[in-house]
Short mmCIF file of C-alpha atoms in Angstrom, two decimals:
data_model
loop_
_atom_site.label_atom_id
_atom_site.label_comp_id
_atom_site.label_asym_id
_atom_site.label_seq_id
_atom_site.Cartn_x
_atom_site.Cartn_y
_atom_site.Cartn_z
CA UNK A 1 7.73 0.92 10.17
CA UNK A 2 10.40 -0.01 7.71
CA UNK A 3 10.91 -3.72 7.19
CA UNK A 4 14.52 -4.61 7.81
CA UNK A 5 14.69 -7.66 5.50
CA UNK A 6 12.77 -9.43 2.86
CA UNK A 7 14.48 -12.39 1.01
CA UNK A 8 16.86 -10.76 -1.46
CA UNK A 9 16.36 -13.53 -3.86
CA UNK A 10 12.54 -13.21 -3.59
CA UNK A 11 12.65 -9.50 -4.27
CA UNK A 12 15.10 -9.91 -7.07
CA UNK A 13 12.67 -12.30 -8.65
CA UNK A 14 9.95 -9.85 -8.34
CA UNK A 15 11.61 -6.88 -9.82
CA UNK A 16 14.06 -8.27 -12.35
CA UNK A 17 11.86 -10.72 -14.35
CA UNK A 18 12.39 -9.68 -17.98
CA UNK A 19 9.92 -9.99 -20.83
CA UNK A 20 10.71 -12.59 -23.37
CA UNK A 21 10.45 -11.95 -27.02
CA UNK A 22 7.69 -13.25 -29.42
CA UNK A 23 6.54 -12.41 -32.90
CA UNK A 24 4.62 -9.27 -33.33
CA UNK A 25 0.88 -9.77 -33.95
CA UNK A 26 -1.47 -7.19 -35.54
CA UNK A 27 -3.96 -7.25 -32.72
CA UNK A 28 -4.80 -9.57 -29.80
CA UNK A 29 -6.65 -12.82 -29.62
CA UNK A 30 -7.39 -13.89 -26.04
CA UNK A 31 -8.90 -17.29 -26.00
CA UNK A 32 -10.40 -19.10 -22.99
CA UNK A 33 -10.79 -22.70 -22.46
CA UNK A 34 -12.03 -23.19 -19.04
CA UNK A 35 -13.82 -26.18 -17.52
CA UNK A 36 -16.73 -25.36 -15.09
CA UNK A 37 -18.30 -22.26 -16.65
CA UNK A 38 -21.89 -22.90 -17.83
CA UNK A 39 -22.83 -21.99 -21.37
CA UNK A 40 -24.11 -18.54 -21.69
CA UNK A 41 -21.92 -17.26 -18.88
CA UNK A 42 -20.63 -13.68 -19.56
CA UNK A 43 -16.81 -13.08 -19.16
CA UNK A 44 -15.58 -9.54 -19.00
CA UNK A 45 -12.46 -7.59 -19.15
CA UNK A 46 -12.60 -4.65 -16.64
CA UNK A 47 -9.73 -2.05 -16.57
CA UNK A 48 -7.43 -2.28 -13.50
CA UNK A 49 -8.07 1.26 -12.09
CA UNK A 50 -9.21 3.17 -9.06
CA UNK A 51 -11.97 4.68 -11.13
CA UNK A 52 -15.35 2.88 -11.40
CA UNK A 53 -14.91 1.89 -15.06
CA UNK A 54 -17.35 -0.12 -17.25
CA UNK A 55 -16.26 -3.38 -18.87
CA UNK A 56 -13.82 -2.91 -21.67
CA UNK A 57 -15.13 -6.06 -23.39
CA UNK A 58 -17.77 -8.66 -22.84
CA UNK A 59 -18.14 -12.13 -24.42
CA UNK A 60 -20.13 -15.30 -23.83
CA UNK A 61 -19.01 -18.84 -22.91
CA UNK A 62 -19.92 -21.58 -25.47
CA UNK A 63 -18.89 -25.15 -24.77
CA UNK A 64 -16.50 -23.89 -22.08
CA UNK A 65 -14.79 -21.57 -24.45
CA UNK A 66 -14.76 -17.79 -25.13
CA UNK A 67 -12.69 -15.43 -27.19
CA UNK A 68 -11.81 -11.68 -27.15
CA UNK A 69 -10.26 -10.00 -30.25
CA UNK A 70 -9.15 -6.57 -31.09
CA UNK A 71 -6.12 -4.35 -31.20
CA UNK A 72 -4.41 -2.45 -28.36
CA UNK A 73 -2.60 0.89 -28.98
CA UNK A 74 -0.55 0.02 -25.96
CA UNK A 75 -0.53 -2.82 -23.30
CA UNK A 76 -3.07 -2.32 -20.62
CA UNK A 77 -3.89 -4.21 -17.40
CA UNK A 78 -7.32 -5.77 -16.95
CA UNK A 79 -9.37 -7.93 -14.43
CA UNK A 80 -10.68 -11.08 -16.20
CA UNK A 81 -13.97 -11.81 -14.40
CA UNK A 82 -17.26 -13.55 -14.63
CA UNK A 83 -20.16 -11.19 -14.73
CA UNK A 84 -22.29 -11.00 -11.53
CA UNK A 85 -19.77 -13.34 -9.73
CA UNK A 86 -16.91 -12.67 -7.22
CA UNK A 87 -13.29 -13.34 -8.14
CA UNK A 88 -10.96 -12.07 -10.79
CA UNK A 89 -7.61 -12.83 -12.59
CA UNK A 90 -5.33 -9.94 -13.50
CA UNK A 91 -3.54 -9.90 -16.91
CA UNK A 92 -1.98 -7.61 -19.33
CA UNK A 93 -3.80 -7.35 -22.68
CA UNK A 94 -1.22 -7.07 -25.38
CA UNK A 95 -1.16 -7.70 -29.17
CA UNK A 96 -0.52 -11.42 -29.04
CA UNK A 97 -2.11 -14.77 -29.21
CA UNK A 98 -3.07 -15.31 -25.65
CA UNK A 99 -4.80 -18.29 -24.02
CA UNK A 100 -6.42 -18.63 -20.59
CA UNK A 101 -6.95 -22.19 -19.41
CA UNK A 102 -8.02 -23.97 -16.23
CA UNK A 103 -10.80 -25.48 -14.15
CA UNK A 104 -13.21 -23.51 -12.00
CA UNK A 105 -15.79 -24.63 -9.41
CA UNK A 106 -18.57 -22.33 -8.42
CA UNK A 107 -18.82 -21.53 -4.69
CA UNK A 108 -21.87 -20.16 -3.03
CA UNK A 109 -21.15 -17.30 -0.65
CA UNK A 110 -23.01 -16.40 2.56
CA UNK A 111 -24.83 -13.43 0.73
CA UNK A 112 -26.20 -15.90 -1.88
CA UNK A 113 -23.73 -14.83 -4.60
CA UNK A 114 -21.39 -17.08 -6.54
CA UNK A 115 -17.69 -16.91 -6.58
CA UNK A 116 -14.88 -18.38 -8.78
CA UNK A 117 -11.17 -18.78 -7.95
CA UNK A 118 -10.08 -17.20 -11.19
CA UNK A 119 -6.58 -16.51 -9.80
CA UNK A 120 -5.92 -20.23 -10.40
CA UNK A 121 -6.23 -19.80 -14.15
CA UNK A 122 -3.10 -20.08 -16.32
CA UNK A 123 -2.32 -17.30 -18.87
CA UNK A 124 -0.19 -18.39 -21.82
CA UNK A 125 1.38 -16.35 -24.80
CA UNK A 126 1.71 -13.11 -22.89
CA UNK A 127 5.10 -12.19 -21.51
CA UNK A 128 3.73 -9.01 -20.04
CA UNK A 129 1.18 -10.96 -18.12
CA UNK A 130 3.86 -13.22 -16.87
CA UNK A 131 5.81 -10.23 -15.51
CA UNK A 132 2.60 -8.77 -14.15
CA UNK A 133 2.09 -12.01 -12.19
CA UNK A 134 5.77 -11.83 -10.86
CA UNK A 135 5.37 -8.35 -9.63
CA UNK A 136 2.00 -8.96 -8.16
CA UNK A 137 3.34 -11.85 -6.22
CA UNK A 138 4.34 -9.33 -3.60
CA UNK A 139 0.58 -8.99 -2.85
CA UNK A 140 0.24 -12.65 -2.57
CA UNK A 141 3.09 -12.97 -0.19
CA UNK A 142 1.44 -10.22 2.04
CA UNK A 143 -1.89 -12.03 1.80
CA UNK A 144 -0.32 -15.13 3.34
CA UNK A 145 1.13 -13.02 6.20
CA UNK A 146 -2.20 -11.58 6.69
CA UNK A 147 -3.94 -15.05 6.77
CA UNK A 148 -1.11 -16.27 9.21
CA UNK A 149 -2.08 -13.45 11.71
CA UNK A 150 -5.85 -14.12 11.35
CA UNK A 151 -5.24 -17.74 12.27
CA UNK A 152 -2.96 -16.86 15.10
CA UNK A 153 -5.27 -14.40 16.67
CA UNK A 154 -8.58 -16.04 15.63
CA UNK A 155 -9.78 -16.45 19.19
CA UNK A 156 -9.00 -12.89 20.19
CA UNK A 157 -10.59 -11.47 16.96
CA UNK A 158 -13.80 -13.41 17.77
CA UNK A 159 -14.03 -12.04 21.24
CA UNK A 160 -13.29 -8.39 19.90
CA UNK A 161 -15.89 -8.82 17.10
CA UNK A 162 -18.55 -9.93 19.69
CA UNK A 163 -17.69 -6.89 21.97
CA UNK A 164 -18.06 -4.54 18.96
CA UNK A 165 -21.48 -6.09 18.17
CA UNK A 166 -22.71 -5.68 21.56
CA UNK A 167 -21.23 -2.22 21.86
CA UNK A 168 -19.49 -3.24 25.13
CA UNK A 169 -16.92 -0.47 25.35
CA UNK A 170 -15.67 -1.85 28.74
CA UNK A 171 -14.90 -5.27 27.21
CA UNK A 172 -13.34 -3.56 24.08
CA UNK A 173 -10.97 -1.59 26.40
CA UNK A 174 -10.15 -4.71 28.48
CA UNK A 175 -9.43 -6.74 25.34
CA UNK A 176 -7.09 -4.10 23.91
CA UNK A 177 -5.18 -3.86 27.04
CA UNK A 178 -4.74 -7.65 27.47
CA UNK A 179 -1.65 -9.52 26.44
CA UNK A 180 -3.29 -10.85 23.36
CA UNK A 181 -4.54 -7.41 22.51
CA UNK A 182 -1.08 -5.95 22.67
CA UNK A 183 0.35 -8.73 20.71
CA UNK A 184 -2.40 -8.27 18.05
CA UNK A 185 -1.55 -4.44 17.83
CA UNK A 186 2.15 -5.19 17.42
CA UNK A 187 1.53 -7.85 14.77
CA UNK A 188 -0.69 -5.40 12.85
CA UNK A 189 1.99 -2.70 13.07
CA UNK A 190 4.64 -5.01 11.80
CA UNK A 191 2.42 -6.23 9.05
CA UNK A 192 1.41 -2.72 7.76
CA UNK A 193 5.09 -1.77 7.92
CA UNK A 194 5.99 -4.72 5.80
CA UNK A 195 3.12 -3.78 3.32
CA UNK A 196 4.53 -0.33 2.95
CA UNK A 197 8.20 -1.42 2.59
CA UNK A 198 7.59 -4.26 0.11
CA UNK A 199 5.30 -2.21 -2.11
CA UNK A 200 7.73 0.74 -2.17
CA UNK A 201 10.48 -1.54 -3.22
CA UNK A 202 8.66 -3.12 -6.18
CA UNK A 203 7.55 0.43 -7.31
CA UNK A 204 10.89 1.91 -6.95
CA UNK A 205 12.61 -0.94 -8.77
CA UNK A 206 10.19 -0.26 -11.74
CA UNK A 207 10.20 3.64 -11.54
CA UNK A 208 11.54 4.06 -15.00
CA UNK A 209 8.58 2.53 -16.92
CA UNK A 210 4.81 2.28 -16.80
CA UNK A 211 5.29 -0.67 -14.39
CA UNK A 212 6.01 1.57 -11.41
CA UNK A 213 2.73 3.61 -11.54
CA UNK A 214 0.77 0.58 -12.63
CA UNK A 215 1.86 -1.37 -9.54
CA UNK A 216 0.90 1.68 -7.38
CA UNK A 217 -2.67 1.32 -8.71
CA UNK A 218 -2.65 -2.53 -8.55
CA UNK A 219 -1.37 -2.89 -5.03
CA UNK A 220 -3.94 -0.38 -3.51
CA UNK A 221 -7.59 0.51 -3.55
CA UNK A 222 -6.71 4.23 -3.42
CA UNK A 223 -3.62 6.32 -3.27
CA UNK A 224 -2.84 8.26 -0.09
CA UNK A 225 -0.95 11.55 0.47
CA UNK A 226 2.14 9.70 1.73
CA UNK A 227 2.53 8.11 -1.64
CA UNK A 228 3.27 11.44 -3.46
CA UNK A 229 7.02 10.99 -2.98
CA UNK A 230 6.68 7.67 -4.76
CA UNK A 231 5.21 9.50 -7.78
CA UNK A 232 7.80 12.21 -7.74
CA UNK A 233 10.57 9.53 -7.63
CA UNK A 234 9.20 8.08 -11.03
CA UNK A 235 11.08 8.82 -14.30
CA UNK A 236 9.65 11.32 -16.72
CA UNK A 237 8.72 8.32 -19.05
CA UNK A 238 6.84 6.66 -16.24
CA UNK A 239 5.05 9.85 -15.25
CA UNK A 240 4.05 10.51 -18.92
CA UNK A 241 2.65 6.94 -19.43
CA UNK A 242 -0.96 6.01 -19.25
CA UNK A 243 -0.71 4.83 -15.69
CA UNK A 244 1.64 7.66 -14.67
CA UNK A 245 -1.10 10.10 -15.72
CA UNK A 246 -3.75 8.10 -13.76
CA UNK A 247 -1.66 8.29 -10.60
CA UNK A 248 -1.11 11.96 -11.05
CA UNK A 249 -4.84 12.62 -11.54
CA UNK A 250 -5.52 10.80 -8.24
CA UNK A 251 -2.69 12.33 -6.15
CA UNK A 252 -3.02 15.79 -7.54
CA UNK A 253 -6.65 16.21 -8.54
CA UNK A 254 -7.85 19.38 -10.29
CA UNK A 255 -9.94 21.66 -8.14
CA UNK A 256 -13.57 20.91 -8.46
CA UNK A 257 -15.32 23.44 -6.21
CA UNK A 258 -16.41 26.38 -8.31
CA UNK A 259 -16.45 24.40 -11.47
CA UNK A 260 -19.40 23.09 -13.51
CA UNK A 261 -19.86 19.37 -13.12
CA UNK A 262 -20.45 17.28 -16.31
CA UNK A 263 -24.06 16.47 -17.24
CA UNK A 264 -25.00 12.84 -17.67
CA UNK A 265 -27.93 10.75 -18.55
CA UNK A 266 -28.88 7.67 -16.52
CA UNK A 267 -31.81 5.15 -16.49
CA UNK A 268 -34.22 4.67 -13.62
CA UNK A 269 -35.63 1.38 -12.47
CA UNK A 270 -38.19 1.39 -15.29
CA UNK A 271 -35.65 1.95 -17.94
CA UNK A 272 -36.51 5.60 -18.57
CA UNK A 273 -33.49 7.79 -19.33
CA UNK A 274 -33.11 10.99 -17.34
CA UNK A 275 -30.49 13.71 -17.29
CA UNK A 276 -28.80 15.51 -14.36
CA UNK A 277 -29.89 18.79 -15.95
CA UNK A 278 -33.55 17.58 -15.59
CA UNK A 279 -33.05 16.30 -12.09
CA UNK A 280 -31.80 19.73 -10.92
CA UNK A 281 -34.73 21.68 -12.53
CA UNK A 282 -36.48 23.76 -9.94
CA UNK A 283 -33.98 22.77 -7.27
CA UNK A 284 -31.58 25.17 -5.56
CA UNK A 285 -29.04 22.53 -4.48
CA UNK A 286 -28.50 18.90 -5.45
CA UNK A 287 -26.41 16.27 -3.58
CA UNK A 288 -24.99 13.73 -6.03
CA UNK A 289 -24.42 10.69 -3.85
CA UNK A 290 -22.35 7.82 -5.17
CA UNK A 291 -22.68 4.76 -2.91
CA UNK A 292 -23.02 0.92 -2.92
CA UNK A 293 -25.16 -1.65 -0.92
CA UNK A 294 -21.94 -3.22 0.43
CA UNK A 295 -20.52 0.11 1.68
CA UNK A 296 -20.99 0.39 5.47
CA UNK A 297 -20.10 4.09 5.73
CA UNK A 298 -22.57 4.85 2.89
CA UNK A 299 -25.41 3.14 4.69
CA UNK A 300 -24.41 4.70 8.02
CA UNK A 301 -24.75 8.06 6.48
CA UNK A 302 -28.40 7.44 5.21
CA UNK A 303 -30.12 8.35 8.51
CA UNK A 304 -28.30 11.78 8.38
CA UNK A 305 -29.32 12.25 4.71
CA UNK A 306 -32.88 11.37 5.44
CA UNK A 307 -32.93 13.93 8.22
CA UNK A 308 -31.51 16.63 6.04
CA UNK A 309 -33.83 15.73 3.11
CA UNK A 310 -36.93 16.01 5.39
CA UNK A 311 -35.60 19.52 6.62
CA UNK A 312 -34.73 21.05 3.34
CA UNK A 313 -36.42 19.17 0.44
CA UNK A 314 -39.35 21.62 0.32
CA UNK A 315 -36.91 24.54 0.24
CA UNK A 316 -35.22 23.28 -2.92
CA UNK A 317 -32.83 20.53 -1.81
CA UNK A 318 -32.59 17.23 -3.83
CA UNK A 319 -30.57 14.18 -3.39
CA UNK A 320 -29.50 11.95 -6.45
CA UNK A 321 -28.10 8.67 -5.30
CA UNK A 322 -26.19 6.62 -7.80
CA UNK A 323 -25.22 3.01 -6.75
CA UNK A 324 -22.01 1.42 -8.13
CA UNK A 325 -23.29 -2.03 -7.32
CA UNK A 326 -22.32 -4.69 -9.85
CA UNK A 327 -25.51 -6.62 -9.21
CA UNK A 328 -28.95 -5.00 -9.79
CA UNK A 329 -30.47 -7.37 -7.20
CA UNK A 330 -28.16 -6.19 -4.48
CA UNK A 331 -29.07 -2.50 -5.27
CA UNK A 332 -32.78 -3.27 -5.36
CA UNK A 333 -32.57 -5.10 -1.99
CA UNK A 334 -30.73 -2.22 -0.42
CA UNK A 335 -33.27 0.28 -1.66
CA UNK A 336 -36.09 -1.79 -0.14
CA UNK A 337 -34.30 -2.02 3.22
CA UNK A 338 -33.48 1.62 3.33
CA UNK A 339 -36.59 3.18 1.90
CA UNK A 340 -34.82 6.19 0.27
CA UNK A 341 -37.32 8.93 -0.58
CA UNK A 342 -35.27 10.64 -3.26
CA UNK A 343 -34.29 9.56 -6.89
CA UNK A 344 -32.11 6.47 -7.04
CA UNK A 345 -30.20 5.02 -9.95
CA UNK A 346 -27.87 2.13 -10.74
CA UNK A 347 -24.74 3.25 -12.62
CA UNK A 348 -24.82 1.23 -15.90
CA UNK A 349 -23.65 4.08 -18.13
CA UNK A 350 -20.27 4.91 -16.52
CA UNK A 351 -21.31 8.02 -14.43
CA UNK A 352 -19.07 7.17 -11.69
CA UNK A 353 -16.08 6.95 -14.12
CA UNK A 354 -17.13 10.31 -15.69
CA UNK A 355 -16.84 11.82 -12.19
CA UNK A 356 -13.66 9.96 -11.38
CA UNK A 357 -15.19 8.23 -8.31
CA UNK A 358 -12.47 6.20 -6.67
CA UNK A 359 -14.32 5.12 -3.53
CA UNK A 360 -17.60 5.28 -1.95
CA UNK A 361 -19.28 7.22 -0.27
CA UNK A 362 -18.42 10.05 -2.72
CA UNK A 363 -20.61 13.14 -2.63
CA UNK A 364 -20.76 16.31 -4.63
CA UNK A 365 -23.09 19.24 -3.74
CA UNK A 366 -23.99 21.36 -6.71
CA UNK A 367 -26.22 24.46 -7.26
CA UNK A 368 -29.09 25.11 -9.65
CA UNK A 369 -26.47 25.89 -12.46
CA UNK A 370 -24.55 22.68 -11.82
CA UNK A 371 -21.61 24.43 -10.15
CA UNK A 372 -20.04 22.48 -7.36
CA UNK A 373 -20.27 24.18 -3.97
CA UNK A 374 -19.10 21.28 -1.74
CA UNK A 375 -17.27 18.03 -2.08
CA UNK A 376 -17.38 14.94 0.16
CA UNK A 377 -19.33 16.72 2.91
CA UNK A 378 -20.97 14.24 5.35
CA UNK A 379 -22.46 14.20 8.74
CA UNK A 380 -22.25 17.46 10.65
CA UNK A 381 -20.14 19.02 7.90
CA UNK A 382 -22.92 18.61 5.31
CA UNK A 383 -25.59 19.80 7.92
CA UNK A 384 -23.58 22.92 8.57
CA UNK A 385 -23.19 23.58 4.79
CA UNK A 386 -26.86 23.22 4.00
CA UNK A 387 -27.70 25.49 7.03
CA UNK A 388 -25.30 28.09 5.64
CA UNK A 389 -26.72 27.81 2.06
CA UNK A 390 -30.43 27.85 3.07
CA UNK A 391 -30.36 30.52 5.81
#
């Protein structure tokens, strides 16, 4: 649904903010002066990407301060975050004297983890970060609309959640057909139409530079088929930029079935390093399963995987599960709860990035030679494929 109007001045502010000039610096210095971070805390810069990338840089807080130094060949977007904590602050790392300041308060989450509101931090000395903030404010505006709907329909959402938990299909149907249910559905329709319209406006207003494809990545968790026209509307310069290439790879991935997957080495729980080539020795087929403890679809698939593993493991079928969890404790807790009987690893060496994993679950079925014979097969589709291969 196309949004009819968004404040012209607001959109103009989003898309026309220009970068100021500042003296060139041979490299970057990103200093942090933040109240509330304990000494010894690790602060990291992680690339803004749909791939599961490892931290670009890591440093330690001393007396509330930290510093990153280096040289960028070209400006890049990063999440500034605290290791093993929730929350991040987006910025553009450019060759300049940059400073991040503010005050943080640790908040304990329901799962026992810690979060920080890093988005409240101020970034100075980076005109590109200022522009990034302005363009990204479209997301902030949409977050406020989402929160408004959540408050408006809080009572209805609570009833619907209870019905889902009790698997009461009659109640679910009754709620959907109620006046509140229809109003909620209409509000969602308008909201998602607004999302598409506003994001499209910002991307198209920046289609002649790297900002266009960067915002496609920054606004979304993954790129869908209906965003191909957005990419095609980008200028040649935008398509050839680093972020233009990232968007192209995601929207038009090279065929993988029939190709040899890259080998990798990964450490098990004891710290012992093992290679994929070793894991597939003596096996006819190996399912490489990228997952995470927090991923509900991943965990819902586990009973099916257990069933297939029991059926085919003695015939030469192996599963190699690789978690992209940021916290080792979360991964270990999930392993204990699920009792997975096949090799399991935590991705601490960038295997997911090597395989260009953009979401979980992601699964690749390979043969004894490492050739991919199936991609993202789950449930009945995976069962049928294994039946065909092992018959």
